[in-house]
Short mmCIF file of C-alpha atoms in Angstrom, two decimals:
data_model
loop_
_atom_site.label_atom_id
_atom_site.label_comp_id
_atom_site.label_asym_id
_atom_site.label_seq_id
_atom_site.Cartn_x
_atom_site.Cartn_y
_atom_site.Cartn_z
CA UNK I 256 121.25 97.88 98.05
CA UNK I 257 117.59 97.29 97.20
CA UNK I 258 116.32 94.40 99.24
CA UNK I 259 113.55 92.69 101.16
CA UNK I 260 114.59 91.33 104.53
CA UNK I 261 112.82 88.74 106.66
CA UNK I 262 113.39 87.70 110.23
CA UNK I 263 113.85 85.16 111.54
CA UNK I 264 115.20 83.00 108.74
CA UNK I 265 114.54 79.79 110.65
CA UNK I 266 112.10 79.17 113.47
CA UNK I 267 111.01 76.13 115.44
CA UNK I 268 108.04 76.62 117.70
CA UNK I 269 105.25 74.70 119.40
CA UNK I 270 101.55 74.61 118.69
CA UNK I 271 99.68 77.62 120.03
CA UNK I 272 102.64 79.88 120.76
CA UNK I 273 102.09 83.20 119.02
CA UNK I 274 104.82 84.30 116.66
CA UNK I 275 105.60 87.14 114.26
CA UNK I 276 107.71 87.01 111.12
CA UNK I 277 108.93 90.44 110.13
CA UNK I 278 109.32 91.73 106.59
CA UNK I 279 110.93 95.00 105.62
CA UNK I 280 111.75 96.59 102.25
CA UNK I 281 113.92 99.63 101.51
CA UNK I 282 112.57 100.46 98.05
CA UNK I 283 109.57 102.57 99.04
CA UNK I 284 107.27 100.00 97.40
CA UNK I 285 103.55 100.37 97.82
CA UNK I 286 102.74 96.70 97.30
CA UNK I 287 103.76 93.94 99.69
CA UNK I 288 102.66 90.35 99.92
CA UNK I 289 103.19 87.10 101.83
CA UNK I 290 103.41 83.66 100.23
CA UNK I 291 103.93 80.20 101.58
CA UNK I 292 105.63 77.45 99.61
CA UNK I 293 104.91 73.78 100.18
CA UNK I 294 106.14 70.77 98.19
CA UNK I 295 103.79 69.97 95.31
CA UNK I 296 101.63 73.04 95.96
CA UNK I 297 103.86 75.82 94.66
CA UNK I 298 103.68 79.34 96.09
CA UNK I 299 100.33 80.39 97.47
CA UNK I 300 99.49 83.93 98.46
CA UNK I 301 98.45 84.48 102.09
CA UNK I 302 97.83 88.25 102.34
CA UNK I 303 98.73 91.34 100.40
CA UNK I 304 98.79 95.08 100.90
CA UNK I 305 98.55 97.80 98.29
CA UNK I 306 99.51 100.60 100.66
CA UNK I 307 99.68 101.66 104.29
CA UNK I 308 96.62 100.54 106.26
CA UNK I 309 95.29 98.63 103.23
CA UNK I 310 95.45 94.83 103.47
CA UNK I 311 93.48 92.04 101.85
CA UNK I 312 93.26 88.27 101.88
CA UNK I 313 95.04 86.12 99.37
CA UNK I 314 94.28 82.49 98.63
CA UNK I 315 95.16 80.94 102.02
CA UNK I 316 94.64 83.54 104.78
CA UNK I 317 93.23 81.24 107.49
CA UNK I 318 95.35 81.24 110.63
CA UNK I 319 97.32 84.35 109.68
CA UNK I 320 97.11 88.07 110.35
CA UNK I 321 99.03 90.98 108.89
CA UNK I 322 99.36 94.69 109.47
CA UNK I 323 100.72 97.58 107.43
CA UNK I 324 101.28 100.52 109.75
CA UNK I 325 104.35 101.75 107.86
CA UNK I 326 105.15 101.53 104.19
CA UNK I 327 108.37 99.57 104.65
CA UNK I 328 107.10 96.89 107.07
CA UNK I 329 104.59 94.08 106.61
CA UNK I 330 104.73 91.59 109.49
CA UNK I 331 103.04 88.19 109.32
CA UNK I 332 101.43 87.11 112.59
CA UNK I 333 100.49 83.58 113.56
CA UNK I 334 98.28 83.97 116.63
CA UNK I 335 98.05 80.25 117.39
CA UNK I 336 100.35 78.28 115.08
CA UNK I 337 99.46 74.73 114.14
CA UNK I 338 101.57 71.99 112.50
CA UNK I 339 99.87 72.56 109.13
CA UNK I 340 101.50 76.00 109.07
CA UNK I 341 104.91 74.39 108.85
CA UNK I 342 106.19 75.84 105.60
CA UNK I 343 108.64 78.11 103.81
CA UNK I 344 107.40 81.70 103.84
CA UNK I 345 108.32 84.49 101.46
CA UNK I 346 107.62 88.19 101.61
CA UNK I 347 107.59 90.17 98.36
CA UNK I 348 107.24 93.78 97.32
CA UNK I 349 106.85 95.83 94.17
CA UNK I 350 106.08 99.32 93.05
CA UNK I 351 102.61 100.16 91.84
CA UNK I 352 103.40 103.51 90.28
CA UNK I 353 104.66 101.92 87.09
CA UNK I 354 104.15 98.37 86.02
CA UNK I 355 107.72 97.25 85.55
CA UNK I 356 106.97 93.63 86.27
CA UNK I 357 109.67 92.97 88.79
CA UNK I 358 108.61 91.79 92.17
CA UNK I 359 111.31 91.49 94.82
CA UNK I 360 111.27 88.53 97.17
CA UNK I 361 112.86 88.13 100.57
CA UNK I 362 115.20 85.23 101.39
CA UNK I 363 112.50 83.16 103.05
CA UNK I 364 111.62 82.03 106.57
CA UNK I 365 111.52 78.32 107.24
CA UNK I 366 109.00 77.59 109.99
CA UNK I 367 108.51 74.31 111.83
CA UNK I 368 105.54 74.01 114.18
CA UNK I 369 105.68 71.02 116.53
CA UNK N 120 95.30 84.33 84.33
CA UNK N 121 96.11 81.99 81.49
CA UNK N 122 97.66 78.60 82.20
CA UNK N 123 101.24 77.81 81.16
CA UNK N 124 102.94 74.53 80.28
CA UNK N 125 106.66 73.97 80.73
CA UNK N 126 108.86 70.87 80.49
CA UNK N 127 109.61 69.57 83.99
CA UNK N 128 113.37 69.46 83.52
CA UNK N 129 116.18 70.33 81.14
CA UNK N 130 119.96 70.06 81.08
CA UNK N 131 122.36 72.49 79.44
CA UNK N 132 126.14 72.47 79.12
CA UNK N 133 127.99 75.26 80.85
CA UNK N 134 128.80 78.10 78.45
CA UNK N 135 126.03 77.17 76.04
CA UNK N 136 122.77 79.00 75.53
CA UNK N 137 119.90 77.60 77.58
CA UNK N 138 116.55 77.81 75.80
CA UNK N 139 113.55 77.28 78.04
CA UNK N 140 110.17 76.94 76.29
CA UNK N 141 106.75 77.85 77.61
CA UNK N 142 103.34 77.28 76.07
CA UNK N 143 100.49 79.65 76.89
CA UNK N 144 97.97 78.96 74.17
CA UNK N 145 95.04 80.60 76.00
CA UNK N 146 96.82 83.91 76.61
CA UNK N 147 94.62 86.95 76.10
CA UNK N 148 95.53 90.27 74.57
CA UNK N 149 96.21 92.12 77.81
CA UNK N 150 98.28 89.41 79.49
CA UNK N 151 102.03 89.67 79.87
CA UNK N 152 104.54 86.83 79.98
CA UNK N 153 106.84 86.88 83.01
CA UNK N 154 109.80 84.72 83.91
CA UNK N 155 111.10 84.15 87.41
CA UNK N 156 113.58 81.66 88.78
CA UNK N 157 114.15 80.10 92.17
CA UNK N 158 117.54 78.85 93.20
CA UNK N 159 117.17 76.07 95.76
CA UNK N 160 114.64 77.42 98.29
CA UNK N 161 115.82 81.03 97.96
CA UNK N 162 113.31 83.74 97.19
CA UNK N 163 112.13 83.78 93.57
CA UNK N 164 114.01 86.21 91.38
CA UNK N 165 112.48 88.24 88.57
CA UNK N 166 114.19 87.72 85.21
CA UNK N 167 112.24 89.42 82.44
CA UNK N 168 108.77 90.10 81.09
CA UNK N 169 107.13 91.05 77.80
CA UNK N 170 103.84 91.58 76.02
CA UNK N 171 104.42 90.86 72.34
CA UNK N 172 107.82 92.19 71.36
CA UNK N 173 111.02 90.34 72.07
CA UNK N 174 112.81 91.65 75.12
CA UNK N 175 116.41 91.55 76.32
CA UNK N 176 118.06 92.59 79.54
CA UNK N 177 121.34 91.86 81.28
CA UNK N 178 120.14 88.46 82.42
CA UNK N 179 118.25 86.98 79.50
CA UNK N 180 116.26 87.35 76.30
CA UNK N 181 112.58 86.63 75.87
CA UNK N 182 111.26 85.56 72.49
CA UNK N 183 107.48 85.60 72.10
CA UNK N 184 105.92 84.04 68.99
CA UNK N 185 103.84 86.23 66.74
CA UNK N 186 100.59 84.56 67.83
CA UNK N 187 101.75 84.90 71.48
CA UNK N 188 100.86 81.29 72.22
CA UNK N 189 104.36 80.37 73.25
CA UNK N 190 107.62 81.94 74.34
CA UNK N 191 111.25 81.03 74.96
CA UNK N 192 113.55 82.31 77.64
CA UNK N 193 117.17 82.36 76.53
CA UNK N 194 120.12 82.46 78.91
CA UNK N 195 122.89 83.23 76.40
CA UNK N 196 125.90 81.76 78.24
CA UNK N 197 124.71 79.50 81.00
CA UNK N 198 126.83 79.17 84.14
CA UNK N 199 126.57 76.76 87.06
CA UNK N 200 124.85 79.53 89.04
CA UNK N 201 121.96 79.41 86.58
CA UNK N 202 120.92 76.01 87.92
CA UNK N 203 117.42 76.71 89.27
CA UNK N 204 113.71 76.18 88.73
CA UNK N 205 112.41 78.57 86.09
CA UNK N 206 108.80 79.69 86.14
CA UNK N 207 106.84 81.09 83.22
CA UNK N 208 103.85 83.14 84.40
CA UNK N 209 101.13 84.81 82.39
CA UNK N 210 99.11 87.56 83.97
CA UNK N 211 97.32 90.80 83.38
CA UNK N 212 99.35 93.90 84.10
CA UNK N 213 97.29 95.97 86.48
CA UNK N 214 97.62 98.03 89.58
CA UNK N 215 95.66 95.78 91.86
CA UNK N 216 96.77 92.57 93.50
CA UNK N 217 100.13 91.77 91.99
CA UNK N 218 99.75 88.11 92.92
CA UNK N 219 102.02 85.73 91.06
CA UNK N 220 100.73 82.22 90.40
CA UNK N 221 103.67 79.88 90.06
CA UNK N 222 103.21 76.54 88.31
CA UNK N 223 105.65 73.65 88.59
CA UNK N 224 108.28 75.29 86.36
CA UNK N 225 111.30 73.80 84.61
CA UNK N 226 114.20 72.52 86.65
CA UNK N 227 117.27 73.61 84.68
CA UNK N 228 120.54 71.88 85.47
CA UNK N 229 123.75 73.32 84.08
CA UNK N 230 126.29 70.59 83.43
CA UNK N 231 130.00 71.45 83.88
#
């Protein structure tokens, strides 16, 4: 089954404690992206990647890092989380070989930073 | 990307067709219309997209007006599982950043 998986699904942590949210897709997609969703602000893009070893900033990259060492994985790293990073996070992927329009989203990771 | 306007909420009776409108009066010639939906905090789900011709797939139909300034998403036989927020997005089809800019969408409630 074609899917994007994220782990963990729920996470409570404290300010300053480094954490990683993993994202993996099994569709051989070139493009992957991270969004955060906050009430009243919609989905905002954090980082994206158009292929292995190619990453770029989205609209709200401050406080986040990403890496793309393998095509299927695109982890989101919070080196020193702060309470304003409490949010619902989504990973997404799509092919770039043909523009079919469909972008696949993961189930989401709900993060609470105390 | 062009801006879209959608009604904030709509109700539809179960089994009926749900017609969700979207205005995109500033759309340019190379911009596509996409529809996604989000069921209560789950990941957004792609529904359909089109450029100027009407489109249909197993989930829905997309009707785009001749001047392309508005469109309608049609769910032919709405079920309770179609209750969700529906987003109309207009963007250029390219092979760069595939960023999706979600507005506030339409909250569709299917009434039993």
